[in-house]
Coordinates of C-alpha atoms in Angstrom, one line a residue:
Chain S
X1 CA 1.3 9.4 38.2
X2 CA 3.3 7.1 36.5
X3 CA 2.3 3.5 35.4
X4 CA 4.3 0.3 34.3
X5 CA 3.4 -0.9 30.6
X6 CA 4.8 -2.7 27.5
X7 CA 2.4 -0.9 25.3
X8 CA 4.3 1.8 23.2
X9 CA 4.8 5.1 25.1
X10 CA 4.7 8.4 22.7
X11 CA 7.1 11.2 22.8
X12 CA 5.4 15.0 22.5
X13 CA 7.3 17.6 20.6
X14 CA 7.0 21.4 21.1
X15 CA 4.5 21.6 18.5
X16 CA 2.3 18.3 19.9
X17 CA 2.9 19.1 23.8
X18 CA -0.3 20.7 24.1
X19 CA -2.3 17.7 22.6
X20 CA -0.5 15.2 25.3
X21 CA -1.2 17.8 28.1
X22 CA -4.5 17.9 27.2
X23 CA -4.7 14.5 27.6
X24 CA -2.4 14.7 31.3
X25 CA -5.5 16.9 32.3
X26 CA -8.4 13.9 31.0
X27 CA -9.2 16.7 28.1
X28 CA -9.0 16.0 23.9
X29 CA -8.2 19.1 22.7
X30 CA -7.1 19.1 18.6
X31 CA -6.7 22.7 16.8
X32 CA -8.5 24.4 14.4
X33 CA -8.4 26.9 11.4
X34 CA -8.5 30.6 12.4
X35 CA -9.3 31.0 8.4
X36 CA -11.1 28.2 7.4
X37 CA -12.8 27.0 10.6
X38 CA -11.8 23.3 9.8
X39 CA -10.3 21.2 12.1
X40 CA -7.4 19.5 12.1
X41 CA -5.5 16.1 13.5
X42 CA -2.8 15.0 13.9
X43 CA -1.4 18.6 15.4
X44 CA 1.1 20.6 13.9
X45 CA 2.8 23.9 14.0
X46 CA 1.5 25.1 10.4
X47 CA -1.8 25.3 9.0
X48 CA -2.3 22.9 5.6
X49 CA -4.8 25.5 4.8
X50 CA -2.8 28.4 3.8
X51 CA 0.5 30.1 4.6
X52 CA -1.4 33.3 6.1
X53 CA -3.4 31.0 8.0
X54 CA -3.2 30.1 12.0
X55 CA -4.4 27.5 14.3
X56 CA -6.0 27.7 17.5
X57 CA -6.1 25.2 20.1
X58 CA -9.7 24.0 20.8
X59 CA -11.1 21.3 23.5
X60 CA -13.1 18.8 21.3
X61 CA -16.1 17.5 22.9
X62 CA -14.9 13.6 23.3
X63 CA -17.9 12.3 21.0
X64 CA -17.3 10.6 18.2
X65 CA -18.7 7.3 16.5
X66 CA -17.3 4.3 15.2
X67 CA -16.0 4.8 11.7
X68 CA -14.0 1.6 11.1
X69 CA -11.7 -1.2 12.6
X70 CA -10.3 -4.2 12.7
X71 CA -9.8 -7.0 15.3
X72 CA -6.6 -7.8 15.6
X73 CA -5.7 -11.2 16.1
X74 CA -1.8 -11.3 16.6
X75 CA 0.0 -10.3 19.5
X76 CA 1.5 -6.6 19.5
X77 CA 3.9 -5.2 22.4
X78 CA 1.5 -4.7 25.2
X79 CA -1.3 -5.9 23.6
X80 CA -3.0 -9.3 24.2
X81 CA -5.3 -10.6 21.2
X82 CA -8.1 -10.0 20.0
X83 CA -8.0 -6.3 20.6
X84 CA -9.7 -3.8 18.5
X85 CA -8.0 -0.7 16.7
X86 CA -10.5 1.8 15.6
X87 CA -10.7 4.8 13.2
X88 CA -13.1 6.8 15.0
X89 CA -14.9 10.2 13.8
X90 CA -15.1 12.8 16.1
X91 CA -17.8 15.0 16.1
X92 CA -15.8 18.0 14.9
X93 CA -15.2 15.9 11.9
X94 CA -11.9 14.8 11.7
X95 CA -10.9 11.2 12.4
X96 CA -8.1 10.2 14.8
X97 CA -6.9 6.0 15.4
X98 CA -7.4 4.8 18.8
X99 CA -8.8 1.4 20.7
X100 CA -12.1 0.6 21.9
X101 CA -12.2 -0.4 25.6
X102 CA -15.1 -1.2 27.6
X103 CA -16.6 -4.3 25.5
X104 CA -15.5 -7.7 24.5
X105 CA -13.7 -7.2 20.9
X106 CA -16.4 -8.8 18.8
X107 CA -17.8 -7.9 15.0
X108 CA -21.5 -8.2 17.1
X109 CA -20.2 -5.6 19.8
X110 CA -18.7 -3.4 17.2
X111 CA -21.5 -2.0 14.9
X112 CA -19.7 0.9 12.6
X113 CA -21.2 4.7 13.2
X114 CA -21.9 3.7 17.0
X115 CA -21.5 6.2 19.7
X116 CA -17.9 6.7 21.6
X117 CA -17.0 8.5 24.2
X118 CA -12.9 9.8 24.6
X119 CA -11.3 8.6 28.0
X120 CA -7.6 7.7 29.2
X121 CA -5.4 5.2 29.9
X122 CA -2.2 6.3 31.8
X123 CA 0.8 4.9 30.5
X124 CA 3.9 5.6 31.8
X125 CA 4.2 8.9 32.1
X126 CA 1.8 9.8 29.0
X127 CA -2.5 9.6 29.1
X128 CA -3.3 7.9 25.9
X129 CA -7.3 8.9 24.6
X130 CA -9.0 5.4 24.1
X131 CA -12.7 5.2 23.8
X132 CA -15.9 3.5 25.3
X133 CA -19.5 3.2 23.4
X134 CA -22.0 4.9 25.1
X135 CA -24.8 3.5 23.6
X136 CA -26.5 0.2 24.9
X137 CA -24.0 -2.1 23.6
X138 CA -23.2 -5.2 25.1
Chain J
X1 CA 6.8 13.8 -22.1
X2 CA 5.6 12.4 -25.7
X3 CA 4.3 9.1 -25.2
X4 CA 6.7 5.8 -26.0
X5 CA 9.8 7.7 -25.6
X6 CA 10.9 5.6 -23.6
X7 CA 10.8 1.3 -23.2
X8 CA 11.9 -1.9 -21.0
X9 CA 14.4 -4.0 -22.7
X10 CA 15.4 -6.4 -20.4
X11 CA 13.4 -7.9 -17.1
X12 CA 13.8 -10.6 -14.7
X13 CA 12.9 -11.8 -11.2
X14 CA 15.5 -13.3 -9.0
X15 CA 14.9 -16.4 -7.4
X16 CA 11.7 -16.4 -5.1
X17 CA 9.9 -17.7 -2.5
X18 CA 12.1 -18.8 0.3
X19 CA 15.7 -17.7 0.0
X20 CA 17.4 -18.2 2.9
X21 CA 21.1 -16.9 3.6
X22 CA 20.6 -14.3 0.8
X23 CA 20.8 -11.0 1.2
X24 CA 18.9 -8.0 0.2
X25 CA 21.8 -6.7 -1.6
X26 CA 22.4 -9.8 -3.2
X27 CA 18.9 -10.4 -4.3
X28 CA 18.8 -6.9 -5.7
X29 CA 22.4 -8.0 -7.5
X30 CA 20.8 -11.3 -8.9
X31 CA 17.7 -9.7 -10.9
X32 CA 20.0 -7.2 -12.0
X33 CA 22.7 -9.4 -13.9
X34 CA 19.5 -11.6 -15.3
X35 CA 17.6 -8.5 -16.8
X36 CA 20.9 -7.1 -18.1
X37 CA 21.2 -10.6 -19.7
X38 CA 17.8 -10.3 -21.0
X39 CA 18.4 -6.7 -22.4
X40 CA 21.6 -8.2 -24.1
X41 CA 23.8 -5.6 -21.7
X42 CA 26.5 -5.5 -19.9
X43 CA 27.1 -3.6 -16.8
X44 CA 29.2 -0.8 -18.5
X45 CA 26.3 0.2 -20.4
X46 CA 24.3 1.2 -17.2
X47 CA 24.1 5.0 -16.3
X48 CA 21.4 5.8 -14.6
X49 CA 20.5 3.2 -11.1
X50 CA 17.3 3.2 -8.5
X51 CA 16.7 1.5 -5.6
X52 CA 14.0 1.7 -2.3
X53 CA 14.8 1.2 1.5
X54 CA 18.6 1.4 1.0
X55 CA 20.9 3.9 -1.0
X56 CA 21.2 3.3 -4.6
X57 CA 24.6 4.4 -4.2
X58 CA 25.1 1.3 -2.2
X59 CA 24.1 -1.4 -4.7
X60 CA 25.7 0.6 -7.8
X61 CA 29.0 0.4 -5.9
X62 CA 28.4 -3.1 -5.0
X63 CA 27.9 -4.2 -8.9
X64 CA 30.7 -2.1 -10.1
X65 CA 28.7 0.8 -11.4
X66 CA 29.0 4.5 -11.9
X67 CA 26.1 6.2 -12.0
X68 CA 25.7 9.5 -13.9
X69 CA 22.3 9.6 -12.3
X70 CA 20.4 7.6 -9.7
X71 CA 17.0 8.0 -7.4
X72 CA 16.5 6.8 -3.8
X73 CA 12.8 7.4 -3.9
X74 CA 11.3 5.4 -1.1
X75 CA 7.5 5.0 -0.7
X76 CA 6.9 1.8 0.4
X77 CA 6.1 -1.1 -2.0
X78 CA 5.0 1.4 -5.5
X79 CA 8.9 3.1 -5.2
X80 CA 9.7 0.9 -8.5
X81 CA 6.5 2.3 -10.5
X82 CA 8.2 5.8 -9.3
X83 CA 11.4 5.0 -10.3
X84 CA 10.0 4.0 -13.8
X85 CA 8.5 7.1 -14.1
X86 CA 10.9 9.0 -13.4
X87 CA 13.8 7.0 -15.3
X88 CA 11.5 7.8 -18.3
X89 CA 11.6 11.2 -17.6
X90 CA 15.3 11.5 -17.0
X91 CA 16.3 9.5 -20.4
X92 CA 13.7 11.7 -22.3
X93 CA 15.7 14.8 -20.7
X94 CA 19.1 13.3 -21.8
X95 CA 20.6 12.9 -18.6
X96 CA 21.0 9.5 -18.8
X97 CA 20.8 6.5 -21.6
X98 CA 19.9 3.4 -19.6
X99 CA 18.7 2.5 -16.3
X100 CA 18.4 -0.3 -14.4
X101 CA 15.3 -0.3 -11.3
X102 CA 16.1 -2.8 -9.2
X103 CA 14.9 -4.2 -6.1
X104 CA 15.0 -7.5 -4.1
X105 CA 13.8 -7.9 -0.3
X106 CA 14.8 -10.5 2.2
X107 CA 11.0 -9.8 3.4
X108 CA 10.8 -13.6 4.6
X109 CA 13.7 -14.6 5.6
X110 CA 15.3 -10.8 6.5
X111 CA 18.8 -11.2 5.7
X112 CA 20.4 -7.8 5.4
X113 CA 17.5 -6.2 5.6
X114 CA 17.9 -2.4 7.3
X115 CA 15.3 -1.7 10.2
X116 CA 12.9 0.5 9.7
X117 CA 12.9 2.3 12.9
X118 CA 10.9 5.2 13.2
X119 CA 11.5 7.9 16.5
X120 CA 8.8 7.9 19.4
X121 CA 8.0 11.7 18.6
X122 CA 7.4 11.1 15.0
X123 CA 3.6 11.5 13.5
X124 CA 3.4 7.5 13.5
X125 CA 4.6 6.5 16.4
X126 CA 2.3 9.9 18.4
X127 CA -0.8 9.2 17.1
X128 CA -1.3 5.5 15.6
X129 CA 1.5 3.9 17.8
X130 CA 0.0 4.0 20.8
X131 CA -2.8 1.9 19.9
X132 CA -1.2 -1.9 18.7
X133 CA -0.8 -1.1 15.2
X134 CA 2.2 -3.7 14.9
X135 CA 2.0 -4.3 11.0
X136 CA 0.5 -3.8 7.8
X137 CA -2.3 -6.8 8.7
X138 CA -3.5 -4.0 11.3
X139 CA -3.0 -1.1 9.6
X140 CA -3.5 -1.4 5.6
X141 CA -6.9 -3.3 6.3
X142 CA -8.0 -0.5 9.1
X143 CA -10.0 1.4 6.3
X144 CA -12.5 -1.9 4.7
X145 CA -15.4 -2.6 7.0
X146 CA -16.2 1.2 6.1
X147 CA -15.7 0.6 2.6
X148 CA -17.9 -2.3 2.5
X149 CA -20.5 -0.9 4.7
X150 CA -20.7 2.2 2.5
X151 CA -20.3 0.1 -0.7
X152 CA -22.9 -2.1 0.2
X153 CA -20.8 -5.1 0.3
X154 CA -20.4 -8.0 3.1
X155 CA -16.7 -9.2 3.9
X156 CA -17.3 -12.2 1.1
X157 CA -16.2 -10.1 -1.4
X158 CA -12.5 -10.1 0.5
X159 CA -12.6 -13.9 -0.2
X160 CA -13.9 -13.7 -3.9
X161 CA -10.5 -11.6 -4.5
X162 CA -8.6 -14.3 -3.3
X163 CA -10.8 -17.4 -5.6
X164 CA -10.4 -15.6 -8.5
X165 CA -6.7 -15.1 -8.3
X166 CA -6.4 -18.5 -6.9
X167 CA -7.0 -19.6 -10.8
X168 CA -4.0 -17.7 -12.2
X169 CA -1.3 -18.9 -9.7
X170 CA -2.7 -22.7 -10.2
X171 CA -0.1 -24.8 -10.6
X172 CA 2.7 -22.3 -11.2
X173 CA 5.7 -23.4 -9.3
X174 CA 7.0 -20.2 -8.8
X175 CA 4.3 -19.0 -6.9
X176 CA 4.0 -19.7 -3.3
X177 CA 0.4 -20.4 -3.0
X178 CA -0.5 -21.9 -6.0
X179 CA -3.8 -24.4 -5.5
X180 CA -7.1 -23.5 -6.6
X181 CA -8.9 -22.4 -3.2
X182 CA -12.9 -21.9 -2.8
X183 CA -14.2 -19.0 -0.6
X184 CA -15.2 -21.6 2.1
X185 CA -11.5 -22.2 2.2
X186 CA -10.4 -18.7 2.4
X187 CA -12.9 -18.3 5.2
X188 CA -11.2 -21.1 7.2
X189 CA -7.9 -20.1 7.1
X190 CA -7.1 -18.5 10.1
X191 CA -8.4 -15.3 11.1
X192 CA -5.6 -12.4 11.3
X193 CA -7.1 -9.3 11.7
X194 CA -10.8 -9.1 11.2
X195 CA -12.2 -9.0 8.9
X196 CA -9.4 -10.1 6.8
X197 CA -8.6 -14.1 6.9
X198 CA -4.9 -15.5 6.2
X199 CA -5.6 -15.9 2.9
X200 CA -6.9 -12.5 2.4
X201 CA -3.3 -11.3 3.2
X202 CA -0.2 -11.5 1.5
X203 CA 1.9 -14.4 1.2
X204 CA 5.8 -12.5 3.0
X205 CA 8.6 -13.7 0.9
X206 CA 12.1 -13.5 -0.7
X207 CA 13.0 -12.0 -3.9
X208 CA 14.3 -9.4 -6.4
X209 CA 13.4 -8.3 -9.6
X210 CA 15.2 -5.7 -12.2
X211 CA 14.4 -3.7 -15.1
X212 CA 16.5 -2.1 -17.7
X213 CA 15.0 1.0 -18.6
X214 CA 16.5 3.1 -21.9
X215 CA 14.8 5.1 -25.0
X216 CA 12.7 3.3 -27.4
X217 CA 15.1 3.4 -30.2
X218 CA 17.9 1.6 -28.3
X219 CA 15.3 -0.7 -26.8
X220 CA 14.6 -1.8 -30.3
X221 CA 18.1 -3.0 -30.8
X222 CA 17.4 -5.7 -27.8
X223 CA 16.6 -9.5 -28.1
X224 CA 14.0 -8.8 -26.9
X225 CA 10.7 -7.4 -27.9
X226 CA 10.5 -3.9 -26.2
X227 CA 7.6 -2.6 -23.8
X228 CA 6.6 0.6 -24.6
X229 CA 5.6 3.1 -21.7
X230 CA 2.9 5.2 -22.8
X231 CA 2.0 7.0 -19.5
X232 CA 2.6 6.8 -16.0
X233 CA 1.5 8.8 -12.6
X234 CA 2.4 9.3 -9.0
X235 CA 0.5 10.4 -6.4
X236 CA 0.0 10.7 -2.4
X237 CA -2.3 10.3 0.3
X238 CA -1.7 10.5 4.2
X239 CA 1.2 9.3 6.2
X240 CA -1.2 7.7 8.6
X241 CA -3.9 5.1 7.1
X242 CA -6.5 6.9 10.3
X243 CA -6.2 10.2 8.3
X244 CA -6.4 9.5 4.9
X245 CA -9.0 11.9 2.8
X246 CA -11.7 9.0 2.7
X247 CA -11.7 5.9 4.0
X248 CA -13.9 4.3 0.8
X249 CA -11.8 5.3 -2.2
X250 CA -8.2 5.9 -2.4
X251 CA -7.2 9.7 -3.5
X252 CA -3.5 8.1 -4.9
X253 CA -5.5 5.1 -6.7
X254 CA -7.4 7.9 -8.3
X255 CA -5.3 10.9 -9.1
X256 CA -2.0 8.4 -10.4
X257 CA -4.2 7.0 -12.6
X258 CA -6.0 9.8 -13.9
X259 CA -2.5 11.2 -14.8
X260 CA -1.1 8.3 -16.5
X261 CA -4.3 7.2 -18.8
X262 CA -4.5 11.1 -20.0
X263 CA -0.6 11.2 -20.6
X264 CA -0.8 7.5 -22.9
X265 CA -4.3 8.8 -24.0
X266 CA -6.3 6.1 -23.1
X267 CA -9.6 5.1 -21.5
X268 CA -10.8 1.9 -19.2
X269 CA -11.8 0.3 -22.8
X270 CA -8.6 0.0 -24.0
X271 CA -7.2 -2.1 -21.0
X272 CA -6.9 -6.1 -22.0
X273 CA -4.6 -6.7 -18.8
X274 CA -4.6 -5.4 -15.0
X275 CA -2.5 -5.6 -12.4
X276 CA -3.7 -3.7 -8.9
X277 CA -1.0 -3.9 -6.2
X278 CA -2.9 -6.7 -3.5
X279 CA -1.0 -6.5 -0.6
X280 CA -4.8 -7.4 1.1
X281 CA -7.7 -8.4 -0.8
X282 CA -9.2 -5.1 -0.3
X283 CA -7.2 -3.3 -2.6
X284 CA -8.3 -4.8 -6.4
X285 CA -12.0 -3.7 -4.9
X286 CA -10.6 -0.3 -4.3
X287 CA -8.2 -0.1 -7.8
X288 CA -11.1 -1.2 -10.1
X289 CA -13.2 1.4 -8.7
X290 CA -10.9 4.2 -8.0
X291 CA -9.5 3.0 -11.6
X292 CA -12.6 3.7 -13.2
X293 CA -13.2 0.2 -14.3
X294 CA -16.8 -0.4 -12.7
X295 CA -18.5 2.0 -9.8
X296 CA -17.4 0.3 -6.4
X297 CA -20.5 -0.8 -6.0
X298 CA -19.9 -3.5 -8.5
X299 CA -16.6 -4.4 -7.9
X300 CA -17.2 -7.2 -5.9
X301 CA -20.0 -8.7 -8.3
X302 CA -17.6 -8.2 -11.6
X303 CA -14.9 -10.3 -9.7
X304 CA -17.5 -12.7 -8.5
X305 CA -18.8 -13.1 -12.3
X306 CA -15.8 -14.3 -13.2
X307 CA -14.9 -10.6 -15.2
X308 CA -11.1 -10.4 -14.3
X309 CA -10.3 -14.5 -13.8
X310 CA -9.0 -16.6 -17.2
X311 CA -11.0 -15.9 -19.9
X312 CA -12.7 -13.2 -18.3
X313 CA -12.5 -9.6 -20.3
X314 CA -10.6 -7.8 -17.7
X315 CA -8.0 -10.3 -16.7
X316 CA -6.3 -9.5 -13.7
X317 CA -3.3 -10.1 -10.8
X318 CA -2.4 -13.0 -13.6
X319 CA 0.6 -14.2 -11.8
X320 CA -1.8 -14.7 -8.6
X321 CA -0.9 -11.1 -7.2
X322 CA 0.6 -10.5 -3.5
X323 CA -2.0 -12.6 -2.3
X324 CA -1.0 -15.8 -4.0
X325 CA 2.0 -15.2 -6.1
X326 CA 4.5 -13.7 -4.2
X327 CA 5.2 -10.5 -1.7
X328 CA 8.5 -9.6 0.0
X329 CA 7.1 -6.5 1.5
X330 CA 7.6 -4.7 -1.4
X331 CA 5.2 -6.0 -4.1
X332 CA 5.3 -3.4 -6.9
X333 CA 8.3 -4.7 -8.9
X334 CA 6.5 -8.5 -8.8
X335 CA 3.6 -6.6 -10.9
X336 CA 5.3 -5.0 -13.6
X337 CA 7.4 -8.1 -14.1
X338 CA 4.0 -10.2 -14.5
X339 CA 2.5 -7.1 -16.6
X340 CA 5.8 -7.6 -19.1
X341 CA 5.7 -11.3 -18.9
X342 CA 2.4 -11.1 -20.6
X343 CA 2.7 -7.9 -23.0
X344 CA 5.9 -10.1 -24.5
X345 CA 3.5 -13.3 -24.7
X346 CA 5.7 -15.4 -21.9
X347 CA 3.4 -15.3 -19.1
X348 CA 2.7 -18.3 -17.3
X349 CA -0.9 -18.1 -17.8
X350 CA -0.9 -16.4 -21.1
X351 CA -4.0 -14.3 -21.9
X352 CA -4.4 -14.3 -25.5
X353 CA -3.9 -10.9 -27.4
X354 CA -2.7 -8.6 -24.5
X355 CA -1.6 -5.5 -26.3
X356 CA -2.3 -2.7 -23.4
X357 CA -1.6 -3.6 -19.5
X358 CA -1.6 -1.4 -16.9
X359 CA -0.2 -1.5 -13.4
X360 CA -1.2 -0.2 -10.3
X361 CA 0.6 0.7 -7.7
X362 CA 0.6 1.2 -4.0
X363 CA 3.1 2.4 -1.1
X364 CA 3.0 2.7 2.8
X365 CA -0.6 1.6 3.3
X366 CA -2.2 4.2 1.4
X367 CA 0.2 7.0 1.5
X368 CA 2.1 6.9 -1.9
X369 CA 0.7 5.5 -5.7
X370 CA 1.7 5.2 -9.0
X371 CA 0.3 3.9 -12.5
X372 CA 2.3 2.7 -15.5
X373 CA 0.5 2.5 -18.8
X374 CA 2.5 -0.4 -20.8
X375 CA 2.3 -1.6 -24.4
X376 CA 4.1 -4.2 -26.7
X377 CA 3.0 -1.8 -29.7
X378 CA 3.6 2.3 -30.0
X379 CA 0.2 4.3 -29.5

């Protein structure tokens, strides 16, 4: 499936590919530290916790809570003010940028440390992760 | 490095503001020939050259110079602090005499000004492109309702940045905001990205500024009274604001600093002037925490008390800062040149007695940072 956009499209390299068909397949997977058992983001071919070290690919569970944003009030390509662009935590730990869909882009309907959940918008050929509170907001 | 090794002997800004139909180049060519003035040089006694964004090989030909060394080193809007530090470095090492940092920035009116294009597969554009991240306004403030939530802080404390530096840039013509503002004003300007108002961001504008960099000894023989530096540090962070190591301090704030007070041997106490790079009015809440100045917790309260305005005890961003003074994109030259301007007692706001000033710096959101330690006297 391909869709029409003006929003920016990324391009995958070898070493990302399996993060953006992840995505393709409506899954977040991010790797991990065979050593260490951290996780990591954004994906890359070497570990940055040792040269002896490996990474696995792992499918994260999608959860993750609102750890900051801001409401952006100025046109961007593909995106109509106010939208909101979001640090959010995942529940593996590590943080990844992303929008919140879902909810009117409010301060009130944006309460930091709320509960996400990962879904996808198709764009152009990609599936972008964007996430939805789950919790009772309005 | 021993400490005052090295000094500045000549510094200038170029014309600022709005200057339309000049080019980068040419702004980076004006400061130049007015700090070489200042030093009481002449082009033929520059040997070392720096410059951000562009190739210093570029403007060196362009004045008529030859380098026997130069730096490129690009990190957004602290490259100059770099480029200080590592002039310093290189004329301690005798592979060079004198240097001239330059930079100017066509950052309102973008005249000559190289794109900064950045491929679809890179880190950026994979992982914080995709979601309307079109400029620092939505990117360099992403971090601060964390930082105020965990801080215990509400989003006045972005406005109180911006009323306390609103009394420095009062009435100074070069700066481009220069009226005394009250937070109820800052809170009316329009909002940009929230939380952060229009006047919580950085006024974009034109303008260059040089410095000519050489050992103490020869900066002694200059018209001009030298500034010593006694320490300086760089540091780094992430190349993505999402993933830097926490979202309520700032790991290059901290460990630049940290290098540059222990190399001048020096603690918070013996600061009497501050500049912290403002691109947004978050950032002098981060620097006078992560500086060591007062726990964050406070920051907000010691600006609000009045601590860093004029005749406060920390005064601080006395030319306004990038918030009132002036920005081009590039804000880190604009705050040694104010940090100069008062250790040699020509500021226009003066603070009395200034003897010690340092200057922080920052670069691509929070990916790079550097500190200078300056001084009008030797330690």
């Amino acid at each position: 499936m391909s869709t029409k956009t003006d929003k920016p499209i990324p391009k995958a390299t070898a070493s990302t590919q399996p993060y953006w068909d992840g995505t393709a397949r409506g899954e977040l997977w991010i790797q991990r530290s065979k050593n260490t058992g951290n996780y990591v983001f954004y994906p890359r071919s070497q570990s940055p916790y040792g040269i002896d070290d490996e990474l696995e690919w792992v499918q994260s569970s999608g959860k993750g809570t609102l750890d900051s944003y801001v409401i952006s009030e100025r046109p961007a390509p593909g995106f109509e003010p106010p939208y909101a662009i979001a640090i959010v935590k995942l529940e593996e730990g590590v943080r990844m940028l992303s929008n919140i869909v879902g909810v009117e882009p409010t301060p009130e309907n944006l309460v930091l440390d709320m509960p996400l959940q990962v879904e996808f918008e198709q764009r152009g050929d990609m599936s972008i992760p964007v996430f939805r509170p789950t919790g009772d907001a309005k | 490095m021993k400490p005052a090794q090295v000094a500045i002997r000549g510094a200038a800004e170029s014309r600022i503001g709005a200057v339309p139909g000049v080019s980068e180049i040419e702004l980076r060519v004006e400061a130049a020939h007015l700090a070489l003035a200042d030093a009481g040089l002449d082009l033929s006694d520059v040997d070392g050259i720096t410059s951000a964004s562009s190739s210093p090989i570029e403007v060196a030909h362009y004045m008529g110079i030859t380098p026997r060394w130069y730096d490129g080193t690009s990190v957004g809007g602290c490259s100059f602090l770099v480029h200080v530090r590592h002039a310093a470095a290189a004329i301690a090492a005798g592979q060079c005499e004198t240097v001239l940092v330059l930079h100017g920035e066509s950052g309102r009116s973008h005249v000559g000004k190289p794109p900064r294009a950045m491929g679809a597969d890179s880190i950026a554009r994979q992982f914080e492109g995709p979601y309307g991240v079109s400029s620092p306004f939505n990117m360099f403030t992403l971090p601060v309702l964390r930082f105020l939530k965990d801080r215990g802080m509400s989003t006045d404390a972005l406005a109180e940045v911006v009323v306390a530096q609103s009394k420095w840039s009062e009435g100074n013509p070069r700066a481009s905001r220069n009226k005394l503002v009250t937070i109820d004003d800052v809170k009316a300007s329009p909002m940009i990205a929230y939380p952060f108002h229009k006047m919580e961001c950085c006024v974009a504008t034109d303008g260059g500024g040089a410095l000519v960099i050489t050992s103490a000894a020869r900066a002694e023989d200059g018209p001009r009274p030298p500034v010593y530096l006694l320490g300086s540090g760089e540091a780094s962070d992430s190349p993505v604001v999402s993933m830097m190591d926490d979202l309520t301090t700032s790991k290059g704030f901290r460990n630049s600093s940290k290098d540059a007070f222990e190399e001048a041997g020096i603690t918070t106490g013996d600061v009497d002037h501050l500049m912290i790079y403002d691109a947004f009015a978050h950032l002098p809440l981060y620097g006078l925490g992560d500086l060591g100045f007062v726990a964050h917790e406070d920051a907000a309260d010691f600006i609000a008390e009045g601590n860093t305005s004029p005749g406060g005890k920390l005064p601080m961003n006395t030319n306004g800062g990038g918030l009132r003074y002036t920005h081009s994109g590039m804000y880190g030259m604009f705050a040694i040149q104010e940090s100069v301007r008062q250790l040699r007692n020509e500021a226009f706001r003066q603070v009395d007695d200034v003897e010690l000033s340092v200057v922080q710096g920052v670069g691509g959101m929070f990916t790079a940072a550097s500190t200078l330690v300056l001084a009008n006297r030797k330690p």
